[in-house]
XYZ file of C-alpha atoms in Angstrom:
237
model
C 4.591 -10.264 0.321
C 3.183 -9.831 -3.174
C -0.133 -8.053 -3.062
C -1.737 -5.826 -5.659
C -4.308 -3.306 -4.509
C -6.427 -0.795 -6.348
C -8.842 1.113 -4.184
C -10.719 4.092 -5.613
C -13.179 6.083 -3.587
C -16.618 7.450 -4.414
C -16.987 11.115 -3.530
C -20.262 12.849 -2.846
C -21.482 14.920 -5.793
C -21.712 17.872 -3.418
C -18.000 18.601 -3.819
C -17.378 18.476 -0.081
C -14.223 19.765 1.569
C -12.064 18.215 4.298
C -12.945 14.646 3.390
C -11.145 11.490 4.418
C -11.575 8.126 2.720
C -15.077 7.219 1.569
C -16.359 3.733 0.750
C -15.679 2.360 -2.721
C -18.577 2.207 -5.178
C -18.285 0.251 -8.425
C -20.851 0.509 -11.210
C -22.566 -2.804 -12.065
C -22.106 -2.099 -15.774
C -19.788 0.021 -17.877
C -21.799 2.798 -19.560
C -22.218 2.127 -23.268
C -21.136 5.722 -23.997
C -17.703 4.774 -22.628
C -17.365 1.295 -24.113
C -18.083 2.786 -27.534
C -15.136 5.178 -27.145
C -12.506 2.797 -25.749
C -11.352 -0.137 -27.835
C -10.666 -3.417 -26.089
C -12.150 -4.978 -22.947
C -12.692 -2.832 -19.858
C -12.462 -4.386 -16.388
C -14.633 -2.091 -14.262
C -16.104 1.400 -13.967
C -16.198 3.706 -10.955
C -18.348 6.765 -10.443
C -16.741 9.837 -8.871
C -16.994 13.609 -9.103
C -13.302 14.118 -9.856
C -13.676 17.658 -11.237
C -15.817 19.013 -8.414
C -18.699 20.276 -10.551
C -21.359 18.398 -8.605
C -21.957 15.682 -11.220
C -20.543 12.178 -10.992
C -17.820 11.365 -13.497
C -16.311 7.987 -14.415
C -13.032 6.101 -14.200
C -12.591 2.820 -16.062
C -9.674 0.403 -16.048
C -8.316 -1.432 -19.068
C -5.843 -4.225 -18.436
C -2.691 -4.332 -20.561
C -0.912 -7.648 -20.770
C 2.796 -7.262 -21.488
C 5.482 -9.265 -19.678
C 8.132 -6.620 -20.355
C 5.895 -3.737 -19.300
C 3.285 -4.848 -16.759
C 0.878 -1.936 -16.847
C -2.735 -0.958 -17.332
C -4.623 2.131 -18.452
C -7.115 4.303 -16.630
C -9.588 6.365 -18.650
C -11.239 9.275 -16.865
C -14.509 10.519 -18.390
C -16.536 13.523 -17.299
C -20.240 13.225 -16.514
C -21.062 14.027 -20.168
C -18.666 11.269 -21.325
C -15.861 13.525 -22.531
C -12.420 11.937 -22.144
C -10.626 13.968 -19.483
C -7.515 11.873 -18.886
C -5.842 8.674 -19.999
C -2.985 7.516 -17.829
C -0.814 4.443 -17.801
C -0.198 2.840 -14.423
C 2.188 0.064 -13.513
C 1.441 -3.096 -11.576
C 3.620 -3.177 -8.498
C 3.559 -5.378 -5.441
C 1.435 -2.688 -3.786
C -0.875 -0.230 -5.556
C -3.299 1.566 -3.248
C -5.133 4.770 -4.095
C -7.799 6.779 -2.275
C -9.559 9.963 -3.246
C -9.670 12.566 -0.493
C -10.260 16.307 -0.305
C -7.550 17.983 1.746
C -7.571 21.523 0.389
C -9.986 24.367 -0.350
C -10.978 23.531 -3.917
C -13.938 21.274 -4.796
C -12.056 18.605 -6.753
C -10.394 15.786 -4.797
C -6.776 14.907 -4.298
C -5.285 11.409 -4.440
C -3.617 9.433 -1.675
C -1.163 6.993 -3.259
C 0.920 4.135 -1.860
C 2.929 2.370 -4.567
C 5.893 0.050 -4.372
C 7.154 -3.312 -3.257
C 8.065 -5.077 -0.048
C 11.483 -3.383 0.003
C 10.081 0.130 -0.345
C 6.768 1.972 -0.691
C 6.287 5.537 -1.904
C 3.539 7.438 -0.087
C 2.353 10.634 -1.744
C -0.514 13.021 -2.355
C -1.351 14.052 -5.912
C -3.399 16.969 -7.195
C -5.879 16.752 -10.079
C -4.967 19.585 -12.439
C -8.198 20.487 -14.238
C -6.530 22.930 -16.626
C -3.743 20.621 -17.810
C -5.883 17.488 -17.428
C -3.343 15.497 -15.478
C -2.400 14.463 -11.977
C 0.634 16.139 -10.435
C 2.679 15.315 -7.348
C 2.092 17.469 -4.269
C 4.538 15.826 -1.858
C 5.812 12.528 -0.490
C 5.149 11.810 3.175
C 5.694 9.427 6.057
C 2.462 7.711 7.171
C 1.917 7.121 10.886
C -1.187 5.380 12.186
C -2.816 5.940 15.551
C -3.939 2.650 17.060
C -5.257 2.718 20.643
C -3.431 6.008 21.279
C -0.098 4.556 20.168
C 1.789 5.501 17.025
C 3.001 2.949 14.481
C 4.403 3.029 10.982
C 1.478 3.189 8.554
C 1.719 0.246 6.202
C -0.876 0.706 3.412
C -2.898 -2.368 4.368
C -3.155 -1.052 7.957
C -4.384 2.447 7.055
C -8.135 3.015 7.414
C -8.609 6.768 7.068
C -7.034 10.147 7.746
C -6.712 10.516 11.496
C -7.606 14.176 11.914
C -8.768 16.656 9.275
C -10.900 19.758 9.728
C -12.018 22.972 8.092
C -11.407 26.114 10.119
C -11.667 29.774 9.116
C -12.042 28.773 5.484
C -8.976 26.506 5.386
C -8.650 22.722 5.442
C -6.136 21.535 8.038
C -4.329 18.217 8.508
C -2.860 16.959 11.770
C 0.770 16.522 10.780
C 4.420 17.029 11.661
C 7.437 18.399 9.834
C 9.694 18.096 12.870
C 10.754 14.504 13.418
C 13.735 12.171 13.187
C 12.239 9.442 11.024
C 14.827 8.052 8.598
C 13.549 6.335 5.460
C 15.443 3.483 3.855
C 14.738 0.931 1.184
C 13.996 1.401 -2.487
C 11.947 4.624 -2.437
C 11.814 7.969 -4.203
C 14.007 10.597 -2.527
C 13.560 13.750 -4.639
C 16.255 16.401 -4.322
C 13.675 19.180 -4.200
C 11.933 17.666 -1.162
C 14.436 17.215 1.660
C 11.705 16.779 4.286
C 9.040 14.067 4.334
C 6.229 15.329 6.580
C 4.376 12.946 8.846
C 0.678 12.566 8.088
C -1.386 10.787 10.732
C -3.954 8.123 9.886
C -6.463 5.917 11.642
C -5.489 2.290 11.420
C -5.030 -1.141 12.942
C -1.406 -2.209 12.983
C -0.307 -5.655 11.856
C 3.256 -4.776 12.852
C 3.121 -3.915 16.590
C 6.908 -3.839 16.705
C 6.943 -0.905 14.251
C 6.367 1.825 16.831
C 7.222 5.393 15.893
C 8.861 7.479 18.630
C 10.862 9.990 16.581
C 8.179 12.682 16.221
C 9.021 15.886 18.081
C 6.135 18.149 17.164
C 2.551 17.742 15.961
C 0.321 20.535 14.707
C -2.461 21.536 12.338
C -1.203 22.585 8.891
C -2.731 23.404 5.537
C -1.469 21.686 2.391
C 0.006 25.029 1.325
C 1.977 25.276 4.571
C 3.215 21.692 4.303
C 4.376 22.116 0.714
C 6.131 25.391 1.443
C 7.929 23.805 4.391
C 9.032 20.537 2.800
C 10.309 21.870 -0.494
C 9.840 25.611 -0.534
C 7.221 25.543 -3.262
C 3.921 27.382 -3.349
C 0.805 25.319 -4.037
C -1.804 27.301 -5.985
C -5.374 26.065 -5.560
């Protein structure tokens, strides 16, 4: 399998909390204010409120052709066309990203699934507004719920977060940190994160043989609770 995905999600300008995946929206034209600031051809522009201030911002992609370093650049511009972030990303067999909002601050987080057929890294990233960068929150094991059965969540089978809610001022995810799932393949295994929590997703499995039966406990948890459990680190919103 050799597929390349890039999926970015349009968020409501209302800065909503407890949001799963939302349908992609691509601008028909790249704003001239951006094309004047970035040299070279740009492939597309997306509109998204990535800083949570209620105004739609922009993300544009610029392809970078290099056989030794197959990568591309993303430029993130605020609603007033100030460059917020430039980041280099690498073409892999699988590159899937979604914006979600899984904590109590207005700016979104990023669901990421990157890798190849022999191993995919699943992770959530935070958008750090002060340092103007994205930073890793934690790696996780994706499990999809399909007709009340649980299967391994391959990226192309995942549709949305299965269960997410806001209760008593906190955003909660239906998850598990008590399971016997063993990961193999060519994936990131950071020393400071000995536990990969299970995050549940809606989906339609293309691998019905990939049932998951090693989960011992399921419960509602905040991102702060998950992070503290999986690598004893406090997440400051």
